[in-house]
Tab-separated table of C-alpha atoms in Angstrom:
chain	number	residue	atom	x	y	z
A	21	MET	CA	34.260	-57.672	45.187
A	22	GLN	CA	31.823	-54.782	45.036
A	23	THR	CA	29.583	-54.222	48.037
A	24	THR	CA	26.193	-52.583	48.163
A	25	ASN	CA	24.903	-50.606	51.093
A	26	THR	CA	21.763	-52.408	52.227
A	27	THR	CA	21.044	-50.173	55.192
A	28	SER	CA	17.384	-49.304	55.016
A	29	SER	CA	16.421	-45.669	55.075
A	30	PRO	CA	13.885	-44.417	57.550
A	31	ALA	CA	10.356	-44.161	56.219
A	32	PRO	CA	9.637	-40.637	55.012
A	33	ASP	CA	7.577	-38.551	57.382
A	34	ARG	CA	4.361	-37.768	55.502
A	35	LEU	CA	3.766	-34.535	57.375
A	36	LYS	CA	7.114	-33.046	56.415
A	37	SER	CA	6.132	-33.050	52.753
A	38	ASP	CA	2.331	-33.277	52.816
A	39	TRP	CA	1.236	-30.936	55.573
A	40	GLU	CA	-1.946	-28.917	55.249
A	41	PHE	CA	-1.639	-26.610	58.254
A	42	SER	CA	0.540	-25.852	61.257
A	43	GLU	CA	-0.126	-24.398	64.682
A	44	VAL	CA	2.153	-23.212	67.461
A	45	TRP	CA	1.294	-24.269	71.011
A	46	ILE	CA	3.021	-22.971	74.148
A	47	ASP	CA	3.307	-23.838	77.825
A	48	PRO	CA	2.809	-20.328	79.260
A	49	SER	CA	3.773	-21.390	82.792
A	50	LEU	CA	7.448	-21.413	81.803
A	51	CYS	CA	9.608	-18.395	81.116
A	52	PRO	CA	10.287	-18.263	78.241
A	53	PRO	CA	7.261	-20.336	77.195
A	54	TYR	CA	7.991	-23.852	75.903
A	55	VAL	CA	6.962	-24.205	72.253
A	56	LEU	CA	5.581	-27.208	70.343
A	57	LEU	CA	4.562	-27.334	66.673
A	58	LEU	CA	1.451	-29.185	65.507
A	59	LEU	CA	1.290	-30.220	61.836
A	60	GLY	CA	-1.826	-31.639	60.204
A	61	ASP	CA	-2.040	-33.325	56.817
A	62	ARG	CA	-4.784	-33.431	54.187
A	63	GLU	CA	-6.115	-36.743	55.524
A	64	GLY	CA	-6.567	-35.421	59.067
A	65	TYR	CA	-3.516	-37.013	60.698
A	66	CYS	CA	-1.679	-34.736	63.118
A	67	SER	CA	1.777	-34.860	64.660
A	68	ILE	CA	3.382	-32.711	67.309
A	69	TYR	CA	7.049	-31.776	66.996
A	70	ASP	CA	9.434	-30.352	69.584
A	71	PRO	CA	11.776	-27.701	68.120
A	72	ALA	CA	13.994	-27.911	71.217
A	73	GLN	CA	14.674	-31.582	70.404
A	74	GLY	CA	15.538	-31.091	66.733
A	75	TYR	CA	11.880	-31.266	65.670
A	76	LYS	CA	11.553	-34.785	67.026
A	77	SER	CA	7.983	-36.099	66.835
A	78	VAL	CA	6.573	-36.305	70.374
A	79	PHE	CA	3.013	-37.325	69.457
A	80	SER	CA	1.077	-38.603	66.437
A	81	GLY	CA	-2.660	-39.049	66.171
A	82	SER	CA	-5.199	-39.918	63.526
A	83	THR	CA	-7.278	-36.786	64.214
A	84	TYR	CA	-6.793	-33.169	65.168
A	85	LYS	CA	-8.916	-33.767	68.280
A	86	GLU	CA	-6.454	-36.427	69.560
A	87	ALA	CA	-3.523	-34.044	69.157
A	88	GLU	CA	-5.447	-31.161	70.716
A	89	LEU	CA	-6.412	-33.263	73.752
A	90	TRP	CA	-2.798	-34.394	74.198
A	91	LEU	CA	-1.642	-30.758	74.243
A	92	LEU	CA	-4.442	-29.568	76.528
A	93	GLU	CA	-3.763	-32.425	78.953
A	94	ASP	CA	-0.248	-31.039	79.428
A	95	GLU	CA	-1.691	-27.514	79.750
A	96	TYR	CA	-0.385	-26.181	76.448
A	97	GLU	CA	-2.293	-23.308	74.866
A	98	PRO	CA	-2.562	-22.504	71.150
A	99	VAL	CA	-1.012	-19.340	69.801
A	100	GLU	CA	-3.732	-17.516	67.887
A	101	GLY	CA	-3.717	-18.221	64.178
A	102	ARG	CA	-3.002	-21.128	61.885
A	103	LEU	CA	-0.527	-21.267	59.016
A	104	SER	CA	-1.875	-22.996	55.916
A	105	ALA	CA	0.318	-24.728	53.329
A	106	SER	CA	-1.743	-23.101	50.574
A	107	GLU	CA	-0.327	-19.727	51.607
A	108	PHE	CA	3.042	-20.857	50.205
A	109	THR	CA	1.881	-22.105	46.795
């Protein structure tokens, strides 16, 4: 009898393939500073990833403002500059 693997795959993360911009945010009170990565997509959704945890998503919001407020609440500061996906095409 032949069996078929019916294990469902995780839903693809839209931001991994459809991101519009990225920003680096740091907690400057730590040495070295703790780093988080904010990715925003073309529809305005933003997610924050933690490189120290294998780029695990630690926050998702429907707007940039929600993500920014989450970071500021924990006293993170943006690193100057934004990387745009269009720079790679």
